[in-house]
Short mmCIF file of C-alpha atoms and ligand atoms in Angstrom, two decimals:
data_model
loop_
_atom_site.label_atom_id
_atom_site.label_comp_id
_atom_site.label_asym_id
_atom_site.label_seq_id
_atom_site.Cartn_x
_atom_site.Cartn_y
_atom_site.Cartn_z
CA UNK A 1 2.32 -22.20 12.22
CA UNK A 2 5.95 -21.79 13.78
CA UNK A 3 8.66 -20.93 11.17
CA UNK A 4 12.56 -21.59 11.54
CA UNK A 5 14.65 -18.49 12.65
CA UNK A 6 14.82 -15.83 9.24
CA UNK A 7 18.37 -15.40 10.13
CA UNK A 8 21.43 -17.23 11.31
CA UNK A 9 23.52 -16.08 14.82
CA UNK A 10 25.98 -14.07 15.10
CA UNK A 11 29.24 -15.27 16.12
CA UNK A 12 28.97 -13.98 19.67
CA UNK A 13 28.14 -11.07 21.60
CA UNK A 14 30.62 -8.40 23.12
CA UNK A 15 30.39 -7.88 26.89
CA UNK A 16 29.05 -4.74 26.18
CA UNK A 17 26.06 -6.05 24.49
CA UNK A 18 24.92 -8.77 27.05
CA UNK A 19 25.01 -6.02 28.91
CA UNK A 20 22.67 -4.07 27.21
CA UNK A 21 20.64 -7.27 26.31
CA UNK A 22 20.01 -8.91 29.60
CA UNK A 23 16.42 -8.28 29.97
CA UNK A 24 16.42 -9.94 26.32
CA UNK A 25 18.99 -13.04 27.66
CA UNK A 26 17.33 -14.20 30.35
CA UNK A 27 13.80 -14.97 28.60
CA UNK A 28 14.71 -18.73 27.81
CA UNK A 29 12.48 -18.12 24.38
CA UNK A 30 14.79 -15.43 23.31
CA UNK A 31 18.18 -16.04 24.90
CA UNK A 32 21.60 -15.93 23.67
CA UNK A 33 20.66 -18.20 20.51
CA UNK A 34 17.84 -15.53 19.91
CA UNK A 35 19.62 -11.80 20.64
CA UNK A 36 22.83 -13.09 17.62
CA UNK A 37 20.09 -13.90 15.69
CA UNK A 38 19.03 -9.98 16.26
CA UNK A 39 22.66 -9.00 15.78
CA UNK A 40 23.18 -10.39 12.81
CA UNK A 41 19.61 -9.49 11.26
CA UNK A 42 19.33 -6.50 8.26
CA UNK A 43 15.50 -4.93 8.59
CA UNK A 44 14.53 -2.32 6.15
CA UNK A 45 12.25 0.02 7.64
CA UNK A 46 10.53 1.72 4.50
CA UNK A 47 9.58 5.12 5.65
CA UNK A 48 10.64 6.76 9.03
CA UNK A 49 6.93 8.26 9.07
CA UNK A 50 4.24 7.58 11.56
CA UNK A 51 5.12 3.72 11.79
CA UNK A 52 8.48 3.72 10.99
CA UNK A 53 9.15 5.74 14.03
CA UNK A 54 8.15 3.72 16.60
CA UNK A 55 9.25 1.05 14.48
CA UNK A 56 12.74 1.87 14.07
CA UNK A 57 13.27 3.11 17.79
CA UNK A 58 11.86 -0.54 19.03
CA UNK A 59 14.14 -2.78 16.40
CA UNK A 60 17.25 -0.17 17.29
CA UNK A 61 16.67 -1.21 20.83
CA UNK A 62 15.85 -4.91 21.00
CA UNK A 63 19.66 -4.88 19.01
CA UNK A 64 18.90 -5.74 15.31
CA UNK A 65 22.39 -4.92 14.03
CA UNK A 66 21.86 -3.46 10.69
CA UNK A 67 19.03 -1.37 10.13
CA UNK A 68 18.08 0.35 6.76
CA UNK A 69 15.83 3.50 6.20
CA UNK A 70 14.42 5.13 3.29
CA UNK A 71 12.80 7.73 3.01
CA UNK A 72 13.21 10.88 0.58
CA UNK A 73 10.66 13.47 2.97
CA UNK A 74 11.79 16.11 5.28
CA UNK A 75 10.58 16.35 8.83
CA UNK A 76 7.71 18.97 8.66
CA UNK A 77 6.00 20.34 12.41
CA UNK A 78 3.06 18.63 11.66
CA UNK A 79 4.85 15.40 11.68
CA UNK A 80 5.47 15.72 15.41
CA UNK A 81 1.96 14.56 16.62
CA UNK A 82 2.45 10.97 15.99
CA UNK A 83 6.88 10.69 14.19
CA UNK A 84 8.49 10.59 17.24
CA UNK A 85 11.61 9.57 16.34
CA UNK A 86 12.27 13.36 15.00
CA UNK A 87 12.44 16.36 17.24
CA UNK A 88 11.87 19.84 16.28
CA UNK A 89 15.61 20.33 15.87
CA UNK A 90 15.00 18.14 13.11
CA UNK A 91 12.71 20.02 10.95
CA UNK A 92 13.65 20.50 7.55
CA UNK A 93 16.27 17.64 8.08
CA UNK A 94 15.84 14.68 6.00
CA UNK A 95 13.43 12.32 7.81
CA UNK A 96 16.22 9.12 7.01
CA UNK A 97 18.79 11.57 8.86
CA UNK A 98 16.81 12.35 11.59
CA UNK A 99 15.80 8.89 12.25
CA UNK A 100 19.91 7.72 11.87
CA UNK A 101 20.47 10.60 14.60
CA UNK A 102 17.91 8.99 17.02
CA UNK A 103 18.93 5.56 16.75
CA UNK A 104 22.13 6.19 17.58
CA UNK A 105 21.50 7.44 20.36
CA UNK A 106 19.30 4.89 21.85
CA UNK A 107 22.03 2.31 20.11
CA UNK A 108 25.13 3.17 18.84
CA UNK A 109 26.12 -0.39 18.26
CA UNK A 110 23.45 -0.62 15.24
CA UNK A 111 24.51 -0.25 11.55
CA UNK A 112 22.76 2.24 9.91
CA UNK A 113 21.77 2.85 6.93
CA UNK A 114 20.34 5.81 4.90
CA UNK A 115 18.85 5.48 2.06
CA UNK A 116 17.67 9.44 1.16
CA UNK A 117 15.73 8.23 -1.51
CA UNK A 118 12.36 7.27 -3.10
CA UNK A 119 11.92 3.88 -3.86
CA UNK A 120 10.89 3.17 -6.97
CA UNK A 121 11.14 0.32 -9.48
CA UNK A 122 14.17 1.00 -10.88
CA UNK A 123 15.54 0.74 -7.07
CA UNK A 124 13.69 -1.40 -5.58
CA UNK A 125 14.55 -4.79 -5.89
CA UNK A 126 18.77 -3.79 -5.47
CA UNK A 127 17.73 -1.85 -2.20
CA UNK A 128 15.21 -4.72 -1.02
CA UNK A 129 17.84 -7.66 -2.02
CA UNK A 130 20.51 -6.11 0.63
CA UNK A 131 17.94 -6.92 3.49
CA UNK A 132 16.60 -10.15 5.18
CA UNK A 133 13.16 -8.62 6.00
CA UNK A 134 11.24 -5.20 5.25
CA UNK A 135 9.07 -3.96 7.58
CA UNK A 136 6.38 -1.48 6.03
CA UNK A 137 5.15 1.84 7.17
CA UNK A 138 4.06 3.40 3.67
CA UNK A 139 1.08 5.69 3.60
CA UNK A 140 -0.05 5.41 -0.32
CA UNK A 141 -1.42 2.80 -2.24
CA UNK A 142 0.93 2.67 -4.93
CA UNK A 143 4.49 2.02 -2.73
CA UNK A 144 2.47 -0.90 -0.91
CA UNK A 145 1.99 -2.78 -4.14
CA UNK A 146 5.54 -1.87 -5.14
CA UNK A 147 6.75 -2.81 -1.60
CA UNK A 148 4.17 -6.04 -1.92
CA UNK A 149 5.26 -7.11 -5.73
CA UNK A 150 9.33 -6.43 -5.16
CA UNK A 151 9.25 -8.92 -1.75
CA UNK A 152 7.07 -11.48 -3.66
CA UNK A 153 9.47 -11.35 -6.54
CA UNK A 154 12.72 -11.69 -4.50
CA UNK A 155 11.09 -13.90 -2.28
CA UNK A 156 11.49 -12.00 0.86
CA UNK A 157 8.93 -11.81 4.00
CA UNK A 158 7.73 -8.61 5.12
CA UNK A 159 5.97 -6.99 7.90
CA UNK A 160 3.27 -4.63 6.51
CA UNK A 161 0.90 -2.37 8.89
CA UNK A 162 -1.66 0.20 8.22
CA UNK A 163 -3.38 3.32 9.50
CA UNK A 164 -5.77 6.13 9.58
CA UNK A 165 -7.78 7.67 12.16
CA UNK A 166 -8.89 5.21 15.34
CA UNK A 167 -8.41 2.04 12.63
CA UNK A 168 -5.19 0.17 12.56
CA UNK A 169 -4.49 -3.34 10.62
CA UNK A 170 -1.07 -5.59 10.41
CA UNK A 171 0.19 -8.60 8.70
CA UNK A 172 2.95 -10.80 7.70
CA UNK A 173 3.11 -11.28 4.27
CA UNK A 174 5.47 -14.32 2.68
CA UNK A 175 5.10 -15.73 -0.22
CA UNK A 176 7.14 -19.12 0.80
CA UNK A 177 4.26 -19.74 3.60
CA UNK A 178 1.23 -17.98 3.02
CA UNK A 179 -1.04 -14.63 1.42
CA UNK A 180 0.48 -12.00 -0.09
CA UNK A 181 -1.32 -8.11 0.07
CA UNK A 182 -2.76 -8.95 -3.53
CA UNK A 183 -4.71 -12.15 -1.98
CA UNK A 184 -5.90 -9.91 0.29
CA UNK A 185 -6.44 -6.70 -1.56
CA UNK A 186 -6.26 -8.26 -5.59
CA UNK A 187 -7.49 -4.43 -6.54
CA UNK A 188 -6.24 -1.02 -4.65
CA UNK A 189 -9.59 1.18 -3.87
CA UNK A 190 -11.16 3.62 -6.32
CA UNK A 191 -9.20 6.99 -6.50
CA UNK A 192 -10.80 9.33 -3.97
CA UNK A 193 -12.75 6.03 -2.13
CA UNK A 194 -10.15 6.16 0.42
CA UNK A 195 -8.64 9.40 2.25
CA UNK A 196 -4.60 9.31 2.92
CA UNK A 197 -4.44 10.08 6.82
CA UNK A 198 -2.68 13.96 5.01
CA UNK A 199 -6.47 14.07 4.47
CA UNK A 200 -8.19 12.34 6.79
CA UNK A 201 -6.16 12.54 9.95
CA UNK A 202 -4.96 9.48 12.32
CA UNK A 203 -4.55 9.09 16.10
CA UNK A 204 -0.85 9.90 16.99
CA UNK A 205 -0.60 6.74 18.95
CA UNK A 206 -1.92 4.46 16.82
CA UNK A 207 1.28 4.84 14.95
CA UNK A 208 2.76 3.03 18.13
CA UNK A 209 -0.32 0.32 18.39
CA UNK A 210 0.53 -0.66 14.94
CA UNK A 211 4.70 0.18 14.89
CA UNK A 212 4.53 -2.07 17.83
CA UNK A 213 2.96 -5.35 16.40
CA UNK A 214 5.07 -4.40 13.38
CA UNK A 215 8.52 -4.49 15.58
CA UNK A 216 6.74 -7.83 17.83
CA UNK A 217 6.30 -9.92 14.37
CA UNK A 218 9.95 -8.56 13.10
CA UNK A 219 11.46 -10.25 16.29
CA UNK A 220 9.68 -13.22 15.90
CA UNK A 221 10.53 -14.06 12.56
CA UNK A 222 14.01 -13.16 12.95
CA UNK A 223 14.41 -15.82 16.03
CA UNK A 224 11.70 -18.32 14.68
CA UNK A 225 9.59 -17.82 18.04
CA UNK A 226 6.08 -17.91 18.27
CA UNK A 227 3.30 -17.70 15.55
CA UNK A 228 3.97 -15.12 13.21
CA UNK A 229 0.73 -13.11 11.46
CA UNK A 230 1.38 -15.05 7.93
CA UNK A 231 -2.17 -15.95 6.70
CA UNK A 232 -3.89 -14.00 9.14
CA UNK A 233 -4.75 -10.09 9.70
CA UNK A 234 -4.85 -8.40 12.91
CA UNK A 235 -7.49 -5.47 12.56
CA UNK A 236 -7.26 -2.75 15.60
CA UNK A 237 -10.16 -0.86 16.42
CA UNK A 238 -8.76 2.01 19.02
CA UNK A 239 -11.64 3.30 20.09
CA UNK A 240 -13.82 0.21 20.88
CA UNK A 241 -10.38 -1.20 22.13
CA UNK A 242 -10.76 -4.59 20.14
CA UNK A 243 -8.21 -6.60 18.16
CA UNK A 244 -9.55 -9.08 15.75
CA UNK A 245 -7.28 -11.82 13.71
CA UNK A 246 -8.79 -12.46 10.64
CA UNK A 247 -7.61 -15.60 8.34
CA UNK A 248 -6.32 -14.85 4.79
CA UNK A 249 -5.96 -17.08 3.17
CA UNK A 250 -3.45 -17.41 -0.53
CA UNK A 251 -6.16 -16.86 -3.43
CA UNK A 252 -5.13 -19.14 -6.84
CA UNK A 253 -6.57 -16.37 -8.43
CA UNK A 254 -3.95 -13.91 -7.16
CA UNK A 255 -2.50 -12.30 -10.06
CA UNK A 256 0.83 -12.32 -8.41
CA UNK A 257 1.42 -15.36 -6.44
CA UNK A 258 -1.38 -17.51 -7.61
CA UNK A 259 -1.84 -20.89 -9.59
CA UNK A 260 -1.64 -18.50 -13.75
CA UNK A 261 -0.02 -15.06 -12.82
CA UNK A 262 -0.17 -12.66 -14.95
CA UNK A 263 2.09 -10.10 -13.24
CA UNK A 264 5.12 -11.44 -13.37
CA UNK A 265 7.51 -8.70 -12.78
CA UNK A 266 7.26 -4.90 -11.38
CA UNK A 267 4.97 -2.82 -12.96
CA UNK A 268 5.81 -0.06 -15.51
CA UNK A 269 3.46 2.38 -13.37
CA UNK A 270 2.05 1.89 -9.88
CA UNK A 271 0.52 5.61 -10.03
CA UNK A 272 -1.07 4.78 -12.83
CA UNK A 273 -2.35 1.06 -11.44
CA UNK A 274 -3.38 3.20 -8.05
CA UNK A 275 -5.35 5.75 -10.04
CA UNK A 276 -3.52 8.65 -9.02
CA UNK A 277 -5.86 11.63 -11.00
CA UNK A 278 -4.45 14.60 -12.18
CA UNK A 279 -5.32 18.11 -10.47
CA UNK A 280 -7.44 18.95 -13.70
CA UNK A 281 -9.21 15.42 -13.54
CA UNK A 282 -9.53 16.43 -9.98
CA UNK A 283 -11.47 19.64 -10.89
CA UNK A 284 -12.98 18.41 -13.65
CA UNK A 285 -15.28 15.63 -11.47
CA UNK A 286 -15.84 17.71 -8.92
CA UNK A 287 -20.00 18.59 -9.35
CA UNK A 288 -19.64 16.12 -12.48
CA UNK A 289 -19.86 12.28 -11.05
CA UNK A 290 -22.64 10.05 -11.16
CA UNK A 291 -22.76 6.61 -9.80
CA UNK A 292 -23.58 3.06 -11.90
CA UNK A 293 -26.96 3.14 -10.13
CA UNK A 294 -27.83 7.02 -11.48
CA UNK A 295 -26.45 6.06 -14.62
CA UNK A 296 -28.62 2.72 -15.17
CA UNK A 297 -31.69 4.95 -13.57
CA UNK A 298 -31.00 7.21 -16.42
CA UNK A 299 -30.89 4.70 -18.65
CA UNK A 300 -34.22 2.95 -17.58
CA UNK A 301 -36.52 6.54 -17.30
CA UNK A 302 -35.35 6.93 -21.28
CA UNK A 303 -32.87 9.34 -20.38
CA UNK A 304 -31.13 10.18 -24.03
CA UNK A 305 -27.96 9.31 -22.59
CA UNK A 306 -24.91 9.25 -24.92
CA UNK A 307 -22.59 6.57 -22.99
CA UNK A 308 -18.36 6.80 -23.89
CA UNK A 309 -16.09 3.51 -22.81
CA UNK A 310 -12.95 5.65 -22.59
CA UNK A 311 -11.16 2.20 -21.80
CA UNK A 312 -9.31 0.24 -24.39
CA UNK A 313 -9.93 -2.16 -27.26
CA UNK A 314 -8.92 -5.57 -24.70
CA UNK A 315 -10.95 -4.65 -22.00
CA UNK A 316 -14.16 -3.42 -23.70
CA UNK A 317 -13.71 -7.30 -24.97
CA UNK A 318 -13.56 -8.28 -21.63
CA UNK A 319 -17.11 -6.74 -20.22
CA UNK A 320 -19.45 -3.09 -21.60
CA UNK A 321 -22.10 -1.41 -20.02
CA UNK A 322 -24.84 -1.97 -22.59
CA UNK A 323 -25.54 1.00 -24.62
CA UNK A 324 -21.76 2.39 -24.23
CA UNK A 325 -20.07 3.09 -27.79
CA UNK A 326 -16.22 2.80 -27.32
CA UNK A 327 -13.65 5.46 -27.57
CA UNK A 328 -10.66 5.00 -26.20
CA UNK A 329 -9.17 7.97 -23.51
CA UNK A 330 -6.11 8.76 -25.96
CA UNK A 331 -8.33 9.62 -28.61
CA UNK A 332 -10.46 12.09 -26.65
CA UNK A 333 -7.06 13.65 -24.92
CA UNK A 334 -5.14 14.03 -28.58
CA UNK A 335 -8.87 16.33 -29.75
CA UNK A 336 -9.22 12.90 -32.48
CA UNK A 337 -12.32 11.65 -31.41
CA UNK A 338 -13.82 15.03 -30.58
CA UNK A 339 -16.01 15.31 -33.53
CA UNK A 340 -18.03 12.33 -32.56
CA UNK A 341 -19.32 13.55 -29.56
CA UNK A 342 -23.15 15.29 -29.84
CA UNK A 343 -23.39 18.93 -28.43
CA UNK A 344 -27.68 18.15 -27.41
CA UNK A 345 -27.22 14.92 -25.68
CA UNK A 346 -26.52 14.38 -22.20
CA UNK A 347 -22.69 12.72 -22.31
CA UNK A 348 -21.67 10.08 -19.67
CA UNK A 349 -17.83 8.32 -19.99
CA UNK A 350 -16.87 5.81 -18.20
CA UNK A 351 -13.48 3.39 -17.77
CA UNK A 352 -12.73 0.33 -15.44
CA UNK A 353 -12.37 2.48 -12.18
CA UNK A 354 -12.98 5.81 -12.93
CA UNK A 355 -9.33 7.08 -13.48
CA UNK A 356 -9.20 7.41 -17.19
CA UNK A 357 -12.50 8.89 -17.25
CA UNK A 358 -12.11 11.84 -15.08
CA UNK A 359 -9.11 12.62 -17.38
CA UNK A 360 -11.00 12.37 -20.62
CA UNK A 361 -14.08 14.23 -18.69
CA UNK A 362 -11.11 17.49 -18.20
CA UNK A 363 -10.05 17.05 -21.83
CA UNK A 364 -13.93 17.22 -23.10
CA UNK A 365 -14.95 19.71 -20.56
CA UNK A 366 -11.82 21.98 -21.84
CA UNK A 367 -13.38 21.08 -25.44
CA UNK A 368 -16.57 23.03 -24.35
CA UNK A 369 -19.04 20.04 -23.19
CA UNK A 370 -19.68 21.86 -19.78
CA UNK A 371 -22.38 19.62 -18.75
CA UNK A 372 -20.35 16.11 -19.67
CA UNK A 373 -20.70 13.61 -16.24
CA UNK A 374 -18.37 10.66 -15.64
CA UNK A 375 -19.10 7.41 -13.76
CA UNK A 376 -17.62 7.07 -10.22
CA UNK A 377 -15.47 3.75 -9.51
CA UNK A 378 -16.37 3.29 -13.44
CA UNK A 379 -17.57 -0.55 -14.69
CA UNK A 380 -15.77 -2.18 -11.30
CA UNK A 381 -18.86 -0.33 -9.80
CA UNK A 382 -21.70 -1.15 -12.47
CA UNK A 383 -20.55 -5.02 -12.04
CA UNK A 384 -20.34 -5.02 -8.70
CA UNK A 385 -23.71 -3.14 -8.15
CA UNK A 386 -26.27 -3.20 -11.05
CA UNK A 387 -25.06 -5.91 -13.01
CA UNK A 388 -22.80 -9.14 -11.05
CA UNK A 389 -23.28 -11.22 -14.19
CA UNK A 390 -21.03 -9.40 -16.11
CA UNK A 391 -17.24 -10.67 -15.80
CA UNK A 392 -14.53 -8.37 -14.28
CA UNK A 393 -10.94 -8.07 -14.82
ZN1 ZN B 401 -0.88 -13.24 -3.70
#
């Protein structure tokens, strides 16, 4: 599906530009028509990280005039294997500096901007709203919804693109014509289910694999050439070489863009919706996790299993692991509810995804029951393998 040019041309260019341009002019697709287009286009690269380098470099030298970058990080050493926009002159610089520094000096006629903060809800809409498209390079969970709910909200299109090890994946999200990252991911992963590439490592270059299709889909929807990725995925598999489009397709069920939302502005807390556990939660699982299937095996050998619903009143209306009594986290964590729990029965908690639980699990094991065991991934994982009848939420 072609779309019309994101942004309108510039009046004309300067001598100096065609100049610098040519190689861009004389491609009849892109042309004069397409390079004001370029001038005249605002791209907000969020984070000047692994993607956002390449990224930014790319967009600073194919002449988009205005470019915004925020980031709030610092340039570390071990951000050299794969940010190469930053030098090691640059360490302990702020990364949106750094990045300014090394645009201008592949383009000084861009417009940059710094933004030398975190973005966060109470920004992000004001900083998105100054910008005709945002191109993506965050590395957590909870910024990508922000980044995904903020664009859907103010209507904007946005280039998003992922990493982490040899595995790469990019799309075009816009509302207007197609999925947005909740139709495609409604839920983020269980807490711990999947590594950051701080833990898990990623391929320098894949930064560029990805950065590039990111920068290649920018262009294109700025000039209206081509067939931008809306509705589809591109997957990148580095080591067996293979790219695969996928089609996405918008779900009515999306809670965000679909037929009944029920998000229907930012959320108060995109931590909190990502799971991010505490360091004591993070302790306190650690040796003390089952999964659904142990805990329904316990169940079914006549285990005397004492089974806690740490979730709350609406969504233990919604779906309950049979046998589960329900008391919500709050009431653990404040010592309330502590006198209900049995010191000679084995104690298993639970919640929707297994967040809530590892924090009641660190207030209880603090409380003295040493030997209390939470469920992993929570009722998501008991619906989705021992019991698919059940309704989820
Ligand atoms: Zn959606």
């Amino acid at each position: 599906m072609a779309l019309p040019p994101l942004v309108e041309p510039a009046a004309e260019l300067s001598v100096e530009e065609i100049r610098r341009y040519s190689r861009h002019l004389i491609i009849p697709d892109v042309g004069m028509d397409g390079q004001k287009r370029l001038k005249n286009a605002k791209v907000l690269a969020v984070g000047a990280g692994g993607l956002g380098s390449p990224t930014l470099l790319y967009l600073a030298a194919a002449g988009v005039g205005t470019l915004g970058i925020i980031d709030f990080d610092t340039v570390d050493e071990s951000n050299l294997q794969r940010q190469i926009i930053h030098g090691v002159s640059d360490i302990g610089t702020p990364k949106a500096e750094s990045a300014a520094r090394s645009i201008a000096e592949v383009n000084p006629l861009v417009n940059v901007v710094i933004h030398n903060t975190a973005l966060d809800r109470d920004n992000v809409k004001e900083i998105f709203s100054q910008y005709d498209l945002i191109v993506d390079g965050t590395d957590n969970f909870a910024t990508r919804y922000m980044v995904n709910d903020a664009a859907v909200l103010l209507g904007k299109p946005y280039v998003w693109g992922s990493i982490y090890r040899f595995d790469g994946q990019a799309s075009v999200f816009w509302e207007e014509h197609g999925p947005c990252y909740r139709c495609l991911y409604p839920e983020p992963p269980p807490p711990g289910m999947v590594p950051s590439c701080a833990e898990g490592g990623v391929l320098g270059v894949l930064c560029a694999s990805i950065g590039s299709i990111q920068v290649n889909e920018a262009i294109k929807l700025i000039t209206g050439i081509g067939e931008p990725l809306v509705g589809r995925l591109m997957v990148y598999d580095a080591l067996e070489m293979e790219y695969r489009k996928i089609k996405v397709r918008k779900d009515p069920n999306c809670a965000l863009c679909g037929d009944n939302p029920t998000v229907t502005d930012l959320l108060e807390d995109y931590e909190d919706f990502c799971g991010a556990v505490s360091d004591e939660a993070q302790e306190a699982v650690t040796g003390s996790t089952i999964t659904a299937r142990e805990l329904k095996e316990w169940q079914d050998s006549g285990k005397d299993v004492f089974l806690v619903d740490v979730r709350e009143p609406a969504e233990w209306e919604i779906n309950r692991i049979p046998g589960a009594i329900l008391i919500p986290k709050g009431d653990i964590l404040s010592g309330a509810a502590l006198a209900q729990f049995p010191q000679d029965r084995q104690i298993v908690l639970h919640c929707k995804s297994g967040v809530r639980s590892a924090e009641a699990l660190a207030a209880l094991k603090a409380a003295g029951f040493k030997d209390a065991v939470h469920v992993q991934g929570g009722i998501v994982s008991w619906v989705s393998t021992v019991d698919p009848s059940q309704p989820t939420y």
